[in-house]
mmCIF file with all atom_site columns, C-alpha atoms in Angstrom:
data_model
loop_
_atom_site.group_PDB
_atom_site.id
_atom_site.type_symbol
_atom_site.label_atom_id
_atom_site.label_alt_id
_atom_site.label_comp_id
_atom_site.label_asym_id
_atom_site.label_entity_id
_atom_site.label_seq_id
_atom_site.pdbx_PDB_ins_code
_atom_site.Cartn_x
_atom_site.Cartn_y
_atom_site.Cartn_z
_atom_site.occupancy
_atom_site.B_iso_or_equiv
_atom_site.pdbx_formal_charge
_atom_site.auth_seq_id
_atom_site.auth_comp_id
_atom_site.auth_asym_id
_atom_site.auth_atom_id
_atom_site.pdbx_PDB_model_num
ATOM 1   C CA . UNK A 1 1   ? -2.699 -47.220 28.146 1.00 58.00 ? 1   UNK A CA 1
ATOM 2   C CA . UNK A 1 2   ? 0.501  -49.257 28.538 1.00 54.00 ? 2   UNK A CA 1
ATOM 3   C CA . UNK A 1 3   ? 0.997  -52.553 26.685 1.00 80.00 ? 3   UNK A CA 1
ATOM 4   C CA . UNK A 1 4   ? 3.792  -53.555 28.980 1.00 86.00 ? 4   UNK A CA 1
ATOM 5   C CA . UNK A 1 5   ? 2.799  -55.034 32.513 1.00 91.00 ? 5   UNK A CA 1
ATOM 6   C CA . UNK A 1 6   ? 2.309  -52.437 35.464 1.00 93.00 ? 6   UNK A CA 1
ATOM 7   C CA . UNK A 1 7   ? 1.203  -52.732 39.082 1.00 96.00 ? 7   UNK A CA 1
ATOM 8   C CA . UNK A 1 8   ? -1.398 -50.191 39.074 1.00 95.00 ? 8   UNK A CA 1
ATOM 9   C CA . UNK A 1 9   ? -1.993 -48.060 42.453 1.00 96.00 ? 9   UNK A CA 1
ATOM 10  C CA . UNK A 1 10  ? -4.281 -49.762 44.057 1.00 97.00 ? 10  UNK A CA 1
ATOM 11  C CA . UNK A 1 11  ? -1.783 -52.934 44.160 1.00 97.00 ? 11  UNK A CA 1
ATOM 12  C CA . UNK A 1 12  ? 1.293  -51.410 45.078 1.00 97.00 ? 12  UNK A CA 1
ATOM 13  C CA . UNK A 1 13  ? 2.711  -52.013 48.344 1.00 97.00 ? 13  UNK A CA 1
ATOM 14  C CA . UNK A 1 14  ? 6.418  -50.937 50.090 1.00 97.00 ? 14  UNK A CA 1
ATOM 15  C CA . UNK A 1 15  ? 8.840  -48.646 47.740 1.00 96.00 ? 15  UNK A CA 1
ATOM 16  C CA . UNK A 1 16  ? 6.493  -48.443 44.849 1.00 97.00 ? 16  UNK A CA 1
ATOM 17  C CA . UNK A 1 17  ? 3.479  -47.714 47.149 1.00 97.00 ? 17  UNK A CA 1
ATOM 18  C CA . UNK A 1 18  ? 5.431  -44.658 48.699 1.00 96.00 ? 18  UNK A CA 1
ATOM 19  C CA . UNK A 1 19  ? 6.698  -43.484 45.187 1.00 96.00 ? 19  UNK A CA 1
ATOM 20  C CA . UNK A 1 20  ? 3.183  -43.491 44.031 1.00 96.00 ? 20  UNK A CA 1
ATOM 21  C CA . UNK A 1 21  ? 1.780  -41.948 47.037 1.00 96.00 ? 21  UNK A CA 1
ATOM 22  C CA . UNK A 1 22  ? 4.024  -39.069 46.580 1.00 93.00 ? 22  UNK A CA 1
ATOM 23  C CA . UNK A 1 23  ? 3.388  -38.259 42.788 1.00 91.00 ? 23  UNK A CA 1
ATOM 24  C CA . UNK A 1 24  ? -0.473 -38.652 43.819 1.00 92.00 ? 24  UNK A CA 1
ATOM 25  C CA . UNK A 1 25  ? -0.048 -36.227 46.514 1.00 91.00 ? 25  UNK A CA 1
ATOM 26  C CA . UNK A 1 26  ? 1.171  -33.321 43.995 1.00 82.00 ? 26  UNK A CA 1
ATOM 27  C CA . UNK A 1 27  ? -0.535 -34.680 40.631 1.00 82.00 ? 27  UNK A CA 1
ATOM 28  C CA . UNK A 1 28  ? -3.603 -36.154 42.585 1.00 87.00 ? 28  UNK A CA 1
ATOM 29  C CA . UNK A 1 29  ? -2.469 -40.098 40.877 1.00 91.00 ? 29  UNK A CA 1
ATOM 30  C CA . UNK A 1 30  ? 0.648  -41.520 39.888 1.00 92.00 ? 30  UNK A CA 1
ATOM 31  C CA . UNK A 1 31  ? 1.086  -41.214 35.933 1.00 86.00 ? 31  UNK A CA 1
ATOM 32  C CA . UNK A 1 32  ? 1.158  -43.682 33.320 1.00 86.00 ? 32  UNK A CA 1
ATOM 33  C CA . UNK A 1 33  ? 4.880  -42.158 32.661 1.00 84.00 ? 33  UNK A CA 1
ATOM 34  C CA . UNK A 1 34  ? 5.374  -43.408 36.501 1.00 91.00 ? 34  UNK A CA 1
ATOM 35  C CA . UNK A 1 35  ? 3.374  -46.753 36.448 1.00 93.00 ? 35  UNK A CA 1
ATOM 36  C CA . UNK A 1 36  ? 5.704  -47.792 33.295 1.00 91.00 ? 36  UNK A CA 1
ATOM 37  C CA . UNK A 1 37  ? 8.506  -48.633 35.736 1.00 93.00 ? 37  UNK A CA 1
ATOM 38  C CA . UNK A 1 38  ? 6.251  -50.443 38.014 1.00 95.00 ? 38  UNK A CA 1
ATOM 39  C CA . UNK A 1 39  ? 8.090  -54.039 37.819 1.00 95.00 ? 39  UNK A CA 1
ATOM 40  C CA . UNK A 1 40  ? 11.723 -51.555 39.350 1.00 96.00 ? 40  UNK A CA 1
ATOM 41  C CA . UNK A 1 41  ? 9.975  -49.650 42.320 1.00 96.00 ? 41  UNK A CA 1
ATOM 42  C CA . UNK A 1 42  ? 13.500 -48.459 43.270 1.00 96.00 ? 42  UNK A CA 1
ATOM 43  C CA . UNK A 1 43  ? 13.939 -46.882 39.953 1.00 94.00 ? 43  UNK A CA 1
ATOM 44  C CA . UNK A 1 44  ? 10.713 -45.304 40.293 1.00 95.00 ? 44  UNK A CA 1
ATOM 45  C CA . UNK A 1 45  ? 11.517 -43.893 43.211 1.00 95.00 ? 45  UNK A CA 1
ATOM 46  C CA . UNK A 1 46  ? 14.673 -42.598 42.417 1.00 96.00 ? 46  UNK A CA 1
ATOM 47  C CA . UNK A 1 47  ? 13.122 -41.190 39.385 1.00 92.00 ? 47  UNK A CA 1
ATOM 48  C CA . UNK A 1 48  ? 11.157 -39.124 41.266 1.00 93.00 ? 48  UNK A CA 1
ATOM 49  C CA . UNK A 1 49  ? 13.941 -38.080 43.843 1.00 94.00 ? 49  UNK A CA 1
ATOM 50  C CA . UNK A 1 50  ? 15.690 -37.063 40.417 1.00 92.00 ? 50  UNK A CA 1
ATOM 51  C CA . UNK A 1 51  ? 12.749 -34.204 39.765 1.00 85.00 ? 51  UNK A CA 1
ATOM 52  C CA . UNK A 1 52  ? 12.635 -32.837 42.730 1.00 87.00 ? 52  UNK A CA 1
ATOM 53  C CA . UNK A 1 53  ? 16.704 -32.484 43.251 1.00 92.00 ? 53  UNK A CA 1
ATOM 54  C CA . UNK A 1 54  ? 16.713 -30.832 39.859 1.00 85.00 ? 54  UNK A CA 1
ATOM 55  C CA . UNK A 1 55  ? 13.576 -28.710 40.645 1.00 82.00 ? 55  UNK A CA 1
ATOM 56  C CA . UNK A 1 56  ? 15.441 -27.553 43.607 1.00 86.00 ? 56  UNK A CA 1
ATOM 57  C CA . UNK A 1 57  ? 18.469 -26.656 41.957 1.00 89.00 ? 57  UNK A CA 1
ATOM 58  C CA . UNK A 1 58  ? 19.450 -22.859 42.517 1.00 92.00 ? 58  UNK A CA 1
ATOM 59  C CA . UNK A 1 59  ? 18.554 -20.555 39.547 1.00 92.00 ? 59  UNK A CA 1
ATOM 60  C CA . UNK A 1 60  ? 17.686 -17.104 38.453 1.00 94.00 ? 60  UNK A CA 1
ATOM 61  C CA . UNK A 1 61  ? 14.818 -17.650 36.737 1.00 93.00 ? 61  UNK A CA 1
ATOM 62  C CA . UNK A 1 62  ? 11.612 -17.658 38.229 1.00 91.00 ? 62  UNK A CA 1
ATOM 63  C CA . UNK A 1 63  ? 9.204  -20.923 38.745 1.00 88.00 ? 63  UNK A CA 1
ATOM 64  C CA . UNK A 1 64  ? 7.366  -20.435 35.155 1.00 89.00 ? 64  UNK A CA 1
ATOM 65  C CA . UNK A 1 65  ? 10.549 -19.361 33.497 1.00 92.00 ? 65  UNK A CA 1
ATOM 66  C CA . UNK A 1 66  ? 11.964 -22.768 34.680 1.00 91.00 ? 66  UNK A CA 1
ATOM 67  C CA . UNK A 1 67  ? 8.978  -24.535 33.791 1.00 90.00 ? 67  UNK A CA 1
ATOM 68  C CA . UNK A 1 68  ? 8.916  -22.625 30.021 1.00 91.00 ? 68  UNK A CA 1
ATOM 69  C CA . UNK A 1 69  ? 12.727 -23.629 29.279 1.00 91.00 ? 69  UNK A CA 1
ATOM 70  C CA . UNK A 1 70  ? 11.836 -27.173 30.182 1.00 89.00 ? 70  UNK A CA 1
ATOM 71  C CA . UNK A 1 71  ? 8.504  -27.028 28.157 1.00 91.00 ? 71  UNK A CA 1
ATOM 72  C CA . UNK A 1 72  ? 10.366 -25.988 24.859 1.00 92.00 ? 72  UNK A CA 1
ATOM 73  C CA . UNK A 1 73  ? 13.097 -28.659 25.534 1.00 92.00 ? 73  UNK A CA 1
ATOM 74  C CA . UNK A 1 74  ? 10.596 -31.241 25.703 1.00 90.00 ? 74  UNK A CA 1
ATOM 75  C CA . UNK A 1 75  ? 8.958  -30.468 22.967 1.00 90.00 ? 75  UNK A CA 1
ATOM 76  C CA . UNK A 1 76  ? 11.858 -29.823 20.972 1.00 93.00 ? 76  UNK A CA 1
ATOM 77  C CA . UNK A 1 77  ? 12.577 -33.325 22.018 1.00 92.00 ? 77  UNK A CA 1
ATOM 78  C CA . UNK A 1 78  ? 9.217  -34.643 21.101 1.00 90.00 ? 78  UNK A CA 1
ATOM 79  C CA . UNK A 1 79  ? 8.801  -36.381 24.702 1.00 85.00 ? 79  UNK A CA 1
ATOM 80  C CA . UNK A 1 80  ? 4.882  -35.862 24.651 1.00 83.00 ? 80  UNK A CA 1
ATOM 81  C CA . UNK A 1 81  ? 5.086  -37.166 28.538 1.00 76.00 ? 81  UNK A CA 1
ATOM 82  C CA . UNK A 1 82  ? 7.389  -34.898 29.953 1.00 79.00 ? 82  UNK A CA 1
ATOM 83  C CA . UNK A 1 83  ? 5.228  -31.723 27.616 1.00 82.00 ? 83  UNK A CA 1
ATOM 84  C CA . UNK A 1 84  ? 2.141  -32.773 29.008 1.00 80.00 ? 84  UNK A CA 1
ATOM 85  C CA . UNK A 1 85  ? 3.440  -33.197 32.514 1.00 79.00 ? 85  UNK A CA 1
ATOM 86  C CA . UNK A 1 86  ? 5.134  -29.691 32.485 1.00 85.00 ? 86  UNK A CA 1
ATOM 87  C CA . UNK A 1 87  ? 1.469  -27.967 31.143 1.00 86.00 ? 87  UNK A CA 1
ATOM 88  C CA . UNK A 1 88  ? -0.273 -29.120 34.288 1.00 82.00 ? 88  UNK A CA 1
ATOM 89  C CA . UNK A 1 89  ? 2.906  -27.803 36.216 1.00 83.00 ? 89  UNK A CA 1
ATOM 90  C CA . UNK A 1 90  ? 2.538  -24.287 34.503 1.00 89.00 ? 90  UNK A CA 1
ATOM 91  C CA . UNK A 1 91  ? -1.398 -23.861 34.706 1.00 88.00 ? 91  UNK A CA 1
ATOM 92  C CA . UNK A 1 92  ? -0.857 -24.528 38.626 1.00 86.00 ? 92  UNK A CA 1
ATOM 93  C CA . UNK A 1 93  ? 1.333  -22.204 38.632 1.00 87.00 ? 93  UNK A CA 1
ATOM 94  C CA . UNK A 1 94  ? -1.001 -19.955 37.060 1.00 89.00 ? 94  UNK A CA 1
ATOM 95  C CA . UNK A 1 95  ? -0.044 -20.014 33.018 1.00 89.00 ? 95  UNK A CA 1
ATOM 96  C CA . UNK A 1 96  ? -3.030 -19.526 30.976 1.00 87.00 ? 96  UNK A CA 1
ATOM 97  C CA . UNK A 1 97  ? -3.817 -22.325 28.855 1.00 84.00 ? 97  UNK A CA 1
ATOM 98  C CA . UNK A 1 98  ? -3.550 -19.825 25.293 1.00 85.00 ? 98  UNK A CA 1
ATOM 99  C CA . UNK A 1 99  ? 0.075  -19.124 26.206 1.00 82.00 ? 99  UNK A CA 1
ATOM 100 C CA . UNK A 1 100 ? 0.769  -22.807 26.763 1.00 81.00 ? 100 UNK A CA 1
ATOM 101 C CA . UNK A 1 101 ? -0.953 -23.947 23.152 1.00 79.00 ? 101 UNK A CA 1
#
């Protein structure tokens, strides 16, 4: 739960209603992560067009390789957000849950 001000999802209209319409439609709701930058819906937006650029980029590894590098980076980097973020990403994409602990 944030201590800062948000506009949750059910109150968000224009840029910030699209932004959290399209996180919802792969994660099933915007995240907290995402609600954080609520009061800039241009920066969440952008935010988001960030991640998918980046998750388009060419590369040689395959889509759970990808998602492993960036797992180990975040937690390396103790960003809980991004780590838990990137779990749900692997298990969709079929990582068992004992490998990912």
């Amino acid at each position: 739960m944030a201590w800062i001000r948000t506009v949750p999802w059910s109150d968000a209209s224009g840029t910030l209603k699209e932004a959290y319409d399209w996180q919802a439609k792969r994660l099933g709701a915007p995240t907290d992560y995402t609600q954080l930058g609520s009061l800039y819906p241009e920066l969440v937006h952008l935010r988001l067009q960030l991640y998918k650029v980046v998750e388009a980029c060419a590369s040689g590894l395959s889509p759970i390789e990808r998602q492993v590098a960036a797992l180990v980076t975040s937690a390396l980097d103790e960003t809980p957000h991004c780590s838990s973020g990137l779990v749900l990403k692997l298990e969709s994409l079929g990582a068992e849950r004992r490998f990912l602990d």
